Coordinates of C-alpha atoms and ligand atoms in Angstrom, one line a residue:
Chain A
M1 CA 132.5 157.3 58.5
P2 CA 133.9 154.3 60.5
E3 CA 135.3 151.4 58.5
T4 CA 133.7 148.0 58.3
I5 CA 135.7 145.4 60.3
L6 CA 133.7 142.3 59.9
R7 CA 131.3 141.6 57.1
A8 CA 129.4 138.5 56.2
S9 CA 127.1 137.9 53.3
H10 CA 124.8 134.9 52.7
L11 CA 127.0 133.0 55.2
G12 CA 125.7 129.5 56.0
I13 CA 126.5 125.9 56.9
T14 CA 124.6 122.7 56.5
F15 CA 125.2 119.7 58.7
G16 CA 123.9 116.7 56.8
G17 CA 120.7 118.3 55.7
L18 CA 120.3 120.5 58.8
K19 CA 120.8 124.2 57.8
A20 CA 122.3 125.2 61.2
V21 CA 123.0 128.7 59.8
H22 CA 121.5 130.2 56.6
N23 CA 121.8 133.5 54.8
F24 CA 123.6 135.1 57.7
E25 CA 124.4 138.8 57.1
I26 CA 126.3 141.2 59.3
D27 CA 128.3 144.4 59.0
I28 CA 130.3 145.4 62.1
K29 CA 132.0 148.8 62.1
E30 CA 135.2 149.8 63.9
G31 CA 134.7 150.0 67.7
E32 CA 131.1 148.8 67.5
L33 CA 129.5 146.4 70.1
V34 CA 126.9 144.2 68.4
G35 CA 124.7 141.7 70.2
L36 CA 123.8 138.3 68.7
I37 CA 120.8 136.8 70.5
G38 CA 118.4 134.0 69.9
P39 CA 116.9 131.0 71.7
N40 CA 118.9 127.9 72.6
G41 CA 120.1 126.0 69.5
A42 CA 119.4 128.9 67.2
G43 CA 122.9 128.7 65.7
K44 CA 124.7 131.5 67.5
T45 CA 127.8 129.5 68.5
T46 CA 127.8 128.0 65.0
V47 CA 128.1 131.6 63.6
F48 CA 131.2 132.0 65.8
N49 CA 132.6 128.7 64.7
L50 CA 132.2 129.9 61.1
F51 CA 134.0 133.2 61.8
T52 CA 136.9 131.4 63.5
G53 CA 137.4 128.6 60.9
V54 CA 136.3 125.8 63.2
Y55 CA 133.7 125.0 60.5
K56 CA 134.1 125.9 56.9
P57 CA 131.0 127.7 55.5
T58 CA 129.1 125.7 52.9
E59 CA 127.6 129.0 51.5
G60 CA 128.4 132.7 51.4
T61 CA 131.5 134.7 52.3
F62 CA 132.9 136.7 55.1
Y63 CA 135.6 139.4 55.2
L64 CA 137.8 140.9 57.9
G65 CA 138.4 144.4 56.6
K66 CA 139.0 143.8 52.9
Q67 CA 140.4 140.3 53.4
L68 CA 138.4 137.3 52.4
M69 CA 138.5 134.8 55.2
N70 CA 136.6 131.9 53.8
G71 CA 138.4 128.6 54.1
K72 CA 141.2 129.9 56.2
K73 CA 142.5 127.9 59.1
T74 CA 141.8 129.0 62.6
H75 CA 145.3 130.2 63.4
E76 CA 145.4 132.2 60.1
I77 CA 142.1 133.9 61.1
V78 CA 143.5 134.7 64.5
A79 CA 146.6 136.2 62.9
A80 CA 144.4 138.3 60.7
G81 CA 142.6 139.6 63.7
I82 CA 139.6 137.7 64.9
A83 CA 139.7 136.3 68.4
R84 CA 137.1 134.5 70.5
T85 CA 136.1 133.1 73.8
F86 CA 134.0 129.9 74.3
Q87 CA 130.6 129.3 75.7
N88 CA 132.0 126.5 77.9
I89 CA 135.3 128.0 79.1
R90 CA 138.4 126.6 77.4
L91 CA 141.5 127.6 79.4
F92 CA 144.7 125.7 79.6
K93 CA 143.8 124.6 83.1
K94 CA 147.1 123.1 84.2
M95 CA 149.1 126.0 83.0
T96 CA 149.5 129.2 84.9
V97 CA 147.4 132.3 84.4
M98 CA 150.5 134.0 82.9
E99 CA 151.2 131.1 80.6
N100 CA 147.6 131.2 79.3
V101 CA 148.2 134.7 78.1
L102 CA 151.7 134.0 76.9
I103 CA 150.4 131.4 74.5
A104 CA 148.5 134.0 72.6
F105 CA 151.7 136.0 72.1
T106 CA 153.4 132.9 70.6
K107 CA 152.7 133.9 67.0
D108 CA 154.5 137.3 67.5
I109 CA 157.7 135.7 69.0
R110 CA 160.5 135.9 66.5
Y111 CA 163.2 133.7 68.2
G112 CA 163.3 130.2 66.7
L113 CA 164.8 126.9 67.6
P114 CA 168.5 128.1 67.6
G115 CA 167.6 131.0 69.8
S116 CA 165.8 128.9 72.3
I117 CA 168.5 126.2 72.5
L118 CA 171.4 128.7 72.7
R119 CA 169.5 130.9 75.1
T120 CA 170.6 134.0 73.2
A121 CA 170.2 137.6 74.6
A122 CA 167.4 138.0 72.0
F123 CA 165.6 135.0 73.5
W124 CA 165.7 136.4 77.1
K125 CA 164.7 139.8 75.9
E126 CA 161.7 138.6 74.0
E127 CA 160.6 136.4 76.8
A128 CA 160.9 139.2 79.3
D129 CA 159.0 141.6 76.9
I130 CA 156.0 139.3 76.4
R131 CA 155.9 138.7 80.2
D132 CA 155.7 142.4 80.7
K133 CA 153.0 142.7 78.1
A134 CA 151.1 139.8 79.6
M135 CA 151.3 141.4 83.0
D136 CA 149.9 144.7 81.7
L137 CA 147.0 142.8 80.2
L138 CA 146.4 140.8 83.3
S139 CA 146.3 144.0 85.4
V140 CA 143.5 145.4 83.1
F141 CA 141.5 142.4 84.4
N142 CA 142.8 142.7 87.9
L143 CA 144.4 139.3 87.6
Q144 CA 148.0 140.5 88.1
D145 CA 148.3 139.0 91.6
K146 CA 147.2 135.6 90.3
A147 CA 149.7 135.3 87.5
D148 CA 151.3 132.2 89.1
W149 CA 148.1 130.4 89.8
N150 CA 147.0 127.5 87.8
A151 CA 144.2 128.7 85.6
G152 CA 142.0 125.9 86.7
N153 CA 142.1 127.1 90.2
L154 CA 140.7 130.5 89.5
P155 CA 137.1 131.3 90.5
Y156 CA 134.6 131.0 87.7
G157 CA 134.3 134.7 87.0
Q158 CA 138.0 135.2 86.8
Q159 CA 138.3 132.3 84.4
R160 CA 136.0 134.0 82.1
K161 CA 138.0 137.2 82.4
L162 CA 141.3 135.3 81.7
E163 CA 139.8 133.9 78.6
I164 CA 139.0 137.4 77.4
A165 CA 142.5 138.5 78.3
R166 CA 143.9 135.6 76.3
A167 CA 141.8 136.6 73.3
L168 CA 142.9 140.2 73.5
A169 CA 146.5 139.1 73.7
T170 CA 146.3 137.9 70.1
N171 CA 146.0 141.6 69.2
A172 CA 142.6 141.1 67.6
K173 CA 140.5 143.8 65.9
M174 CA 137.4 141.8 66.2
L175 CA 136.4 140.0 69.5
L176 CA 133.8 137.3 69.6
L177 CA 132.4 136.7 73.1
D178 CA 130.2 133.6 73.4
E179 CA 127.9 134.0 76.4
P180 CA 130.5 135.5 78.7
A181 CA 128.0 136.0 81.5
A182 CA 126.7 132.4 81.4
G183 CA 126.8 130.9 84.9
M184 CA 127.7 134.1 86.6
N185 CA 126.1 135.6 89.6
P186 CA 124.8 139.2 89.5
T187 CA 127.9 140.7 91.0
E188 CA 130.2 138.8 88.6
T189 CA 127.9 139.9 85.7
A190 CA 128.1 143.5 86.8
E191 CA 131.9 143.3 87.0
L192 CA 132.0 141.7 83.5
L193 CA 130.0 144.6 82.1
A194 CA 132.4 147.1 83.5
C195 CA 135.2 145.0 82.1
I196 CA 133.8 145.0 78.6
N197 CA 133.4 148.7 78.7
T198 CA 137.1 149.1 79.8
I199 CA 138.2 146.9 77.0
R200 CA 136.3 149.0 74.4
R201 CA 137.8 152.2 75.7
K202 CA 141.4 150.8 75.9
F203 CA 141.7 148.6 72.9
N204 CA 139.3 150.3 70.4
I205 CA 138.1 146.8 69.4
S206 CA 134.9 145.7 67.8
I207 CA 132.9 143.1 69.7
L208 CA 130.2 140.7 68.7
L209 CA 128.6 139.4 71.8
I210 CA 126.3 136.3 72.1
E211 CA 124.1 136.5 75.1
H212 CA 121.2 134.3 76.0
D213 CA 119.9 136.8 78.5
M214 CA 118.1 139.6 76.7
S215 CA 118.1 142.2 79.5
L216 CA 121.9 142.1 79.7
V217 CA 122.3 142.6 75.9
M218 CA 119.8 145.5 75.9
N219 CA 122.1 147.2 78.4
I220 CA 125.3 147.4 76.5
C221 CA 124.8 146.6 72.9
E222 CA 124.5 149.4 70.3
R223 CA 122.8 147.1 67.8
I224 CA 121.3 143.6 68.0
V225 CA 120.9 140.8 65.6
V226 CA 118.4 138.1 66.5
I227 CA 118.5 134.6 64.9
D228 CA 116.2 131.7 65.2
Y229 CA 116.5 128.4 63.5
G230 CA 119.7 129.6 61.9
E231 CA 118.2 132.6 60.2
I232 CA 118.1 136.3 61.1
I233 CA 114.6 137.2 62.2
A234 CA 115.2 140.8 63.3
Q235 CA 117.9 143.4 63.8
G236 CA 118.1 146.9 65.0
L237 CA 118.4 149.1 68.1
P238 CA 117.8 147.4 71.4
E239 CA 114.4 149.2 72.0
E240 CA 113.2 148.2 68.5
I241 CA 114.2 144.6 69.1
S242 CA 112.5 144.4 72.5
H243 CA 109.2 145.4 70.9
D244 CA 109.5 143.2 67.8
P245 CA 106.7 140.7 67.7
K246 CA 108.8 138.1 65.9
V247 CA 111.5 138.2 68.6
I248 CA 108.9 138.0 71.4
A249 CA 107.3 135.0 69.7
A250 CA 110.7 133.3 69.3
Y251 CA 111.5 133.7 72.9
L252 CA 108.0 132.8 74.2
G253 CA 107.9 129.8 71.9
E254 CA 111.1 128.5 73.3
Chain B
M1 CA 169.8 142.9 86.6
N2 CA 168.7 140.4 89.2
Q3 CA 167.1 138.0 86.8
K4 CA 170.3 137.9 84.7
K5 CA 172.4 137.0 87.7
E6 CA 170.0 134.2 88.7
R7 CA 170.1 132.9 85.2
L8 CA 173.9 132.8 85.1
R9 CA 174.0 131.2 88.5
K10 CA 171.6 128.5 87.3
L11 CA 173.7 127.9 84.3
W12 CA 176.8 127.6 86.4
V13 CA 175.1 125.2 88.8
S14 CA 174.0 123.0 86.0
L15 CA 177.4 122.9 84.4
L16 CA 178.9 122.2 87.9
G17 CA 176.4 119.3 88.3
V18 CA 177.4 117.8 84.9
C19 CA 181.1 118.3 85.8
V20 CA 180.7 116.6 89.1
L21 CA 179.0 113.6 87.4
G22 CA 181.8 113.6 84.8
L23 CA 184.4 113.6 87.6
A24 CA 182.7 110.8 89.4
V25 CA 182.9 108.8 86.2
Y26 CA 186.6 109.8 85.9
A27 CA 187.3 108.8 89.5
A28 CA 185.6 105.4 89.0
D29 CA 187.6 105.0 85.8
S30 CA 190.9 105.8 87.5
L31 CA 190.2 103.4 90.3
G32 CA 189.8 100.7 87.6
W33 CA 186.2 100.1 88.4
I34 CA 185.0 100.5 84.9
D35 CA 185.6 97.3 83.0
N36 CA 184.0 96.4 79.7
Y37 CA 180.9 95.1 81.5
I38 CA 180.3 98.3 83.4
R39 CA 181.2 100.4 80.3
G40 CA 178.5 98.5 78.4
I41 CA 175.8 99.2 81.1
F42 CA 176.9 102.9 81.2
I43 CA 176.5 103.3 77.5
Q44 CA 173.2 101.5 77.6
C45 CA 172.0 104.0 80.2
C46 CA 173.1 106.9 78.0
F47 CA 171.3 105.9 74.9
A48 CA 168.3 104.9 77.0
I49 CA 168.3 108.3 78.6
I50 CA 168.2 110.0 75.1
M51 CA 165.5 107.6 73.9
V52 CA 163.3 108.2 76.9
T53 CA 163.7 111.9 77.2
S54 CA 163.0 112.3 73.4
L55 CA 160.0 110.0 73.6
N56 CA 158.8 112.1 76.5
L57 CA 158.6 115.1 74.3
V58 CA 155.9 113.4 72.3
M59 CA 154.2 111.4 75.0
G60 CA 154.5 113.7 78.1
Y61 CA 154.5 117.2 76.6
L62 CA 152.5 116.7 73.4
G63 CA 150.4 114.1 75.1
Q64 CA 150.3 111.7 72.1
I65 CA 151.1 108.0 72.3
A66 CA 153.8 106.9 69.9
L67 CA 154.8 103.3 69.6
G68 CA 157.4 103.5 66.9
H69 CA 160.3 105.2 68.6
A70 CA 162.7 102.2 68.0
G71 CA 162.1 102.7 64.3
F72 CA 163.7 106.1 64.4
M73 CA 166.5 104.7 66.5
A74 CA 167.1 102.1 63.8
V75 CA 167.3 104.7 61.1
G76 CA 169.9 106.6 63.2
A77 CA 171.8 103.5 64.0
Y78 CA 172.0 102.2 60.4
T79 CA 172.6 105.5 58.8
S80 CA 175.4 106.4 61.2
A81 CA 177.0 103.0 61.0
L82 CA 177.0 103.1 57.2
V83 CA 178.4 106.6 57.2
T84 CA 181.3 105.7 59.5
K85 CA 181.9 102.5 57.5
A86 CA 182.0 104.6 54.3
I87 CA 184.4 107.1 56.0
G88 CA 186.6 104.2 57.2
L89 CA 186.8 102.7 53.7
G90 CA 187.4 106.2 52.2
I91 CA 190.3 106.8 54.6
K92 CA 191.8 103.3 53.7
A93 CA 191.5 104.1 50.0
G94 CA 193.1 107.4 50.6
A95 CA 190.0 109.3 49.2
I96 CA 189.4 111.0 52.6
L97 CA 192.0 112.6 54.8
P98 CA 192.6 110.6 58.0
M99 CA 190.6 111.7 61.0
S100 CA 190.1 110.5 64.6
N101 CA 187.5 107.9 65.5
V102 CA 185.7 110.5 67.5
M103 CA 185.4 112.8 64.5
Q104 CA 184.1 109.9 62.3
F105 CA 181.6 109.0 65.0
F106 CA 180.3 112.6 65.2
I107 CA 179.9 112.8 61.5
G108 CA 178.0 109.5 61.6
L109 CA 175.9 110.6 64.6
L110 CA 174.9 113.8 62.9
C111 CA 173.9 112.0 59.7
G112 CA 172.0 109.4 61.7
A113 CA 170.2 112.2 63.6
V114 CA 169.2 114.1 60.4
A115 CA 168.1 110.9 58.7
A116 CA 165.9 109.9 61.6
A117 CA 164.5 113.5 61.8
L118 CA 163.6 113.2 58.1
F119 CA 161.8 110.0 58.8
G120 CA 160.1 111.6 61.7
L121 CA 158.9 114.4 59.5
V122 CA 157.6 112.1 56.8
V123 CA 155.9 109.8 59.3
G124 CA 154.6 112.7 61.4
I125 CA 152.8 114.7 58.8
P126 CA 150.2 112.0 58.0
A127 CA 150.3 110.2 61.4
L128 CA 149.7 113.3 63.5
R129 CA 146.3 113.9 61.8
L130 CA 145.2 111.0 64.1
R131 CA 145.4 110.9 67.8
G132 CA 145.1 108.6 70.8
D133 CA 144.8 104.9 70.0
Y134 CA 144.9 105.5 66.2
L135 CA 148.1 107.4 66.4
A136 CA 149.6 104.6 68.7
I137 CA 148.6 102.0 66.1
I138 CA 149.9 103.9 63.1
T139 CA 153.2 104.8 64.7
L140 CA 153.6 101.1 65.7
G141 CA 153.0 100.3 62.1
F142 CA 155.5 102.8 60.8
G143 CA 158.1 101.6 63.3
E144 CA 157.7 98.0 62.0
I145 CA 157.7 99.1 58.4
I146 CA 161.0 100.9 58.9
R147 CA 162.5 97.8 60.5
V148 CA 161.2 95.4 57.8
I149 CA 162.6 97.7 55.1
I150 CA 166.0 97.7 56.8
Q151 CA 165.8 93.9 57.1
N152 CA 165.5 93.7 53.4
L153 CA 168.2 96.2 52.3
A154 CA 171.2 94.5 50.8
F155 CA 173.6 97.2 52.0
A156 CA 172.2 97.0 55.6
G157 CA 173.3 93.4 55.9
G158 CA 170.1 91.9 54.6
K159 CA 169.8 89.6 51.6
G160 CA 168.2 92.2 49.5
L161 CA 164.6 93.0 48.6
A162 CA 164.3 90.2 46.1
N163 CA 165.0 87.5 48.7
G164 CA 162.9 89.0 51.5
Q165 CA 164.4 86.8 54.1
A166 CA 165.5 87.6 57.5
G167 CA 168.7 89.6 57.0
Q168 CA 172.1 89.1 58.5
A169 CA 173.7 91.6 60.7
L170 CA 175.6 94.6 59.6
V171 CA 179.1 94.0 60.7
G172 CA 182.4 95.7 61.1
I173 CA 181.1 98.9 62.6
L174 CA 183.5 101.5 64.1
K175 CA 183.9 101.1 67.8
M176 CA 183.2 104.3 69.8
N177 CA 182.8 103.3 73.4
D178 CA 184.6 106.2 75.0
I179 CA 182.4 106.9 78.0
Y180 CA 183.4 110.5 78.2
V181 CA 182.4 111.2 74.7
I182 CA 179.1 109.4 75.1
F183 CA 178.5 111.0 78.5
G184 CA 179.1 114.4 76.9
V185 CA 176.7 113.7 74.0
T186 CA 174.0 112.6 76.4
A187 CA 174.4 115.7 78.6
V188 CA 174.2 118.0 75.6
C189 CA 171.1 116.2 74.2
V190 CA 169.2 116.4 77.5
A191 CA 170.2 120.1 77.9
I192 CA 168.9 120.9 74.4
M193 CA 165.6 119.1 75.0
L194 CA 165.2 120.9 78.3
A195 CA 165.9 124.2 76.5
F196 CA 163.3 123.2 73.9
V197 CA 160.5 122.5 76.4
R198 CA 161.4 125.7 78.3
S199 CA 160.8 128.0 75.4
K200 CA 157.7 129.1 73.4
F201 CA 157.9 125.7 71.8
G202 CA 157.4 123.8 75.0
R203 CA 154.7 126.2 76.1
A204 CA 152.8 125.7 72.8
I205 CA 153.1 122.0 73.0
I206 CA 151.7 121.8 76.5
A207 CA 148.9 124.1 75.5
I208 CA 148.0 121.8 72.6
R209 CA 148.0 118.9 74.9
E210 CA 145.7 120.7 77.3
D211 CA 143.2 121.9 74.7
D212 CA 143.8 121.9 70.9
I213 CA 140.8 124.0 70.0
A214 CA 141.7 126.7 72.5
S215 CA 145.3 126.6 71.2
S216 CA 144.4 127.3 67.7
S217 CA 142.0 130.0 68.8
A218 CA 145.0 131.5 70.6
G219 CA 146.8 131.6 67.3
L220 CA 148.9 128.4 67.4
N221 CA 149.4 126.4 64.2
I222 CA 148.8 123.1 65.8
T223 CA 150.0 120.9 62.9
F224 CA 153.3 122.8 62.8
Y225 CA 154.0 122.3 66.5
K226 CA 153.0 118.7 66.5
V227 CA 155.1 117.8 63.5
L228 CA 158.0 119.8 64.8
T229 CA 157.9 118.0 68.1
F230 CA 157.7 114.6 66.4
T231 CA 160.7 115.5 64.2
V232 CA 162.8 116.8 67.1
S233 CA 161.9 113.6 69.0
A234 CA 163.0 111.4 66.1
F235 CA 166.2 113.5 65.7
F236 CA 167.3 112.5 69.2
A237 CA 166.2 108.9 68.7
G238 CA 168.6 109.0 65.8
I239 CA 171.4 110.1 68.0
A240 CA 170.6 107.4 70.5
G241 CA 170.7 104.9 67.6
A242 CA 174.1 106.2 66.6
I243 CA 175.4 105.6 70.1
Y244 CA 173.9 102.2 70.1
A245 CA 175.4 101.2 66.7
H246 CA 178.9 102.2 67.8
R247 CA 178.7 100.8 71.3
G248 CA 181.6 98.5 70.7
L249 CA 180.1 95.2 69.5
G250 CA 180.6 96.1 65.9
T251 CA 177.3 94.6 64.7
L252 CA 173.8 95.7 64.2
Q253 CA 170.7 93.7 63.7
H254 CA 167.2 94.8 62.7
S255 CA 165.8 92.6 65.4
D256 CA 167.3 95.0 68.0
F257 CA 164.6 97.5 67.0
T258 CA 161.3 95.6 67.2
F259 CA 158.2 97.2 68.6
L260 CA 158.9 95.5 71.9
K261 CA 161.9 97.9 72.2
S262 CA 159.6 100.8 71.5
T263 CA 157.3 99.6 74.2
E264 CA 160.2 99.4 76.7
Y265 CA 160.9 103.1 76.2
V266 CA 157.2 103.9 76.5
I267 CA 157.2 102.1 79.9
M268 CA 160.2 104.1 81.0
V269 CA 158.5 107.3 80.1
V270 CA 155.4 106.3 82.0
L271 CA 157.5 105.2 85.0
G272 CA 159.6 108.4 85.1
G273 CA 156.5 110.6 84.8
M274 CA 155.0 112.0 81.6
G275 CA 156.3 115.6 81.2
S276 CA 159.3 115.3 83.5
M277 CA 162.7 115.2 81.8
T278 CA 164.6 114.4 85.0
G279 CA 162.0 111.7 85.7
S280 CA 162.8 110.2 82.3
V281 CA 166.5 110.2 83.0
V282 CA 166.0 108.4 86.3
A283 CA 163.6 105.9 84.9
A284 CA 166.0 105.2 82.0
I285 CA 168.9 104.5 84.4
I286 CA 166.8 102.4 86.7
L287 CA 165.2 100.3 84.0
S288 CA 168.6 99.8 82.2
V289 CA 170.4 98.8 85.4
I290 CA 167.8 96.5 87.0
P291 CA 167.7 93.9 84.2
E292 CA 171.5 93.8 84.3
A293 CA 171.5 93.4 88.0
L294 CA 169.0 90.6 87.6
R295 CA 170.8 89.0 84.8
A296 CA 169.7 85.5 85.8
F297 CA 166.1 86.5 85.2
S298 CA 166.7 88.3 82.0
Q299 CA 164.1 86.4 80.1
Y300 CA 161.5 87.7 82.5
R301 CA 162.4 91.3 81.8
M302 CA 159.2 92.2 80.1
L303 CA 157.3 90.5 82.8
I304 CA 159.1 92.5 85.5
Y305 CA 158.4 95.7 83.5
S306 CA 154.8 94.8 83.3
V307 CA 154.5 94.2 87.0
I308 CA 156.3 97.4 87.8
L309 CA 154.0 99.2 85.5
V310 CA 150.9 97.7 87.0
L311 CA 152.1 98.5 90.5
M312 CA 152.9 102.0 89.3
M313 CA 149.4 102.5 87.8
I314 CA 147.9 101.4 91.2
F315 CA 150.1 103.3 93.6
R316 CA 151.5 106.3 91.6
P317 CA 149.8 106.7 88.3
I318 CA 151.6 110.0 87.5
G319 CA 154.9 108.2 87.4
L320 CA 157.9 108.6 89.8
F321 CA 158.3 112.3 89.2
G322 CA 154.9 113.3 87.8
N323 CA 155.7 116.6 86.0
Y324 CA 158.1 117.7 88.7
E325 CA 161.6 118.6 87.5
F326 CA 164.5 118.0 89.8
S327 CA 166.7 121.1 89.8
L328 CA 170.1 121.1 91.5
Y329 CA 169.9 124.9 91.6
E330 CA 166.7 125.0 93.5
L331 CA 168.0 122.3 95.9
L332 CA 171.2 124.2 96.7
R333 CA 169.3 127.5 96.9
G334 CA 167.0 125.9 99.5
K335 CA 169.8 124.4 101.5
L336 CA 172.0 127.5 101.4
T337 CA 169.5 130.2 102.0
G338 CA 166.9 128.2 104.0
K339 CA 164.2 129.3 101.6
P340 CA 161.9 126.5 100.6
P341 CA 162.6 125.2 97.1
R342 CA 160.2 126.4 94.4
S343 CA 158.2 123.8 92.7
G344 CA 159.6 122.5 89.4
R345 CA 156.7 123.3 87.2
S346 CA 153.3 124.8 87.8
A347 CA 152.0 121.6 89.3
A348 CA 152.0 122.7 92.9
K349 CA 151.4 126.4 92.3
G350 CA 148.2 128.3 92.8
G351 CA 145.2 126.8 94.5
A352 CA 142.8 128.5 96.8
Ligands
ADP1 N1 129.1 119.9 64.4 C1 127.8 119.8 64.3 N2 127.1 118.8 63.7 C2 125.8 118.7 63.6 N3 125.0 119.7 64.1 C3 125.5 120.7 64.7 C4 126.9 120.9 64.8 N4 127.2 122.0 65.5 C5 126.0 122.6 65.7 N5 125.0 121.8 65.3 C6 123.6 122.1 65.4 O1 123.4 123.5 65.0 C7 122.3 124.1 65.8 C8 122.8 125.3 66.4 O2 123.7 125.1 67.5 P1 124.5 126.2 68.2 O3 125.1 127.1 67.2 O4 125.4 125.6 69.2 O5 123.3 127.0 69.0 P2 123.3 128.2 70.0 O6 122.5 129.3 69.4 O7 122.6 127.7 71.2 O8 124.7 128.5 70.3 C9 121.9 123.0 66.8 O9 120.7 122.4 66.3 C10 123.1 122.0 66.8 O10 122.6 120.8 67.1
MG2 MG1 125.8 128.4 71.9

């Protein structure tokens, strides 16, 4: 019986009267890939913002493993093991590809101010170690040759990949991907799918994936949750979802 | 290991560079070129360098506008001056064992730096919740508050809080205008700040400047790094203040630390290039020497600064250096091996 990684119950948030998310429930097991779909403005990104502490929930709770995460700050949530990417890519554009990944290792670096000022042996060793680790991670995404590039100069598809690499570098157990295929051409999308499969094999990580495009989600997700107007309207296996009249109505009524 | 060798070589080249500069000063000194006037300008360059590089940590690297840097300089100046005065009195009274002036100066300098850092911490925690224009305004306010408090402290030369009048100067401060000591302090300060920005701290700060939401999503505690940078910056402003207080005139006035002083350092940071330490050093020297050279026009100094700044914004908005770092090592490496010098930071790298 696989363990539960992420669990939310009655989770919700109200923005000045608007219930952007209401009564959201989910239970994601170890290694599972769950899709979160719904029309534009349904509240998908808001769910991610709740899970990462960008917004504080006004109702309900959510747990990572057995740890209550409500009210924690974003960096504490990341340290606990939830990482994310953004719908509109947020890289450190003027920093190198390597540095983008190194940032995510910062919380594990033990040297402090004295070490960095005195340039101790421990300082150099740790810096070299995280660079090696970052390089390994970059090569999973086939970005190793572009480590010195400025992140902003990468082609679009590779920027998306780098963002995933950075999220993985936090050593997360739970990865939240917000429309990773948005704006990609079919080749890039296919590459991304392969990439996600590799990640799952290599890192044994649970993934919650937002995708606007139903057909893509149907392809890779084991389970799908559909929300509309901030509330869950259906959930189940991909084939069940694709025949659910409520889901069809929600998408047609868009 | 190859990397280790290169690192050592870099260290030696930097030390060599500093020694060459030191020797140049020594040579000038032996030739009798350094009179009190030149000495004054030299010291002015030194504390300006520390002020500008430390302000650059907040403005260039963290990307926040801070207009109260002179306030932290004032804290460092007054604290160090009072400490060295107290030590002097203690020695006279026989309560403290005699020690050299340099020793007294260093104790004062350290106390001044720590006091300024504490102020930086106290100001930074609330202020850094704001950003942009709001942070600029609140730091300006804090800088002035610090100065006005000093103005009203009896022991700082003022007439006391009750009177609330413009204070007198703090007088009888220890003289410490040995250019080698001050040169050494300046070199060490710049080296420490360079080490700071070239560690996980500098990386984190630049990331926060680039995108704070992405930074926290990558696990950075943004508040921690912001407040830390602000505190480190204030620490070095305190050192600059200590140098200023002991520069040889023996007096200190609160009016030396108005917000116009803060603005001057802001201008130097912008001129040198936000995010370039070597740029800050060069700008600090240029803008400290130019007004002296144009002594006759000294009342037009702010005007000249403004014109320079406007021209800069038109023709080179990234500042003299942008975020390029001058490196003697890279220069020599290029000259000796014929390899092209690598760029200072990531600015020129990448690109399709
Ligand atoms: N900070 C906010 N303040 C007010 N309303 C918000 C805020 N964030 C999101 N919303 C609203 O919540 C709803 C869901 O948005 P979002 O989660 O971005 O949708 P999507 O499913 O397309 O990702 C939208 O109506 C949006 O306007
Ligand atoms: Mg969205």
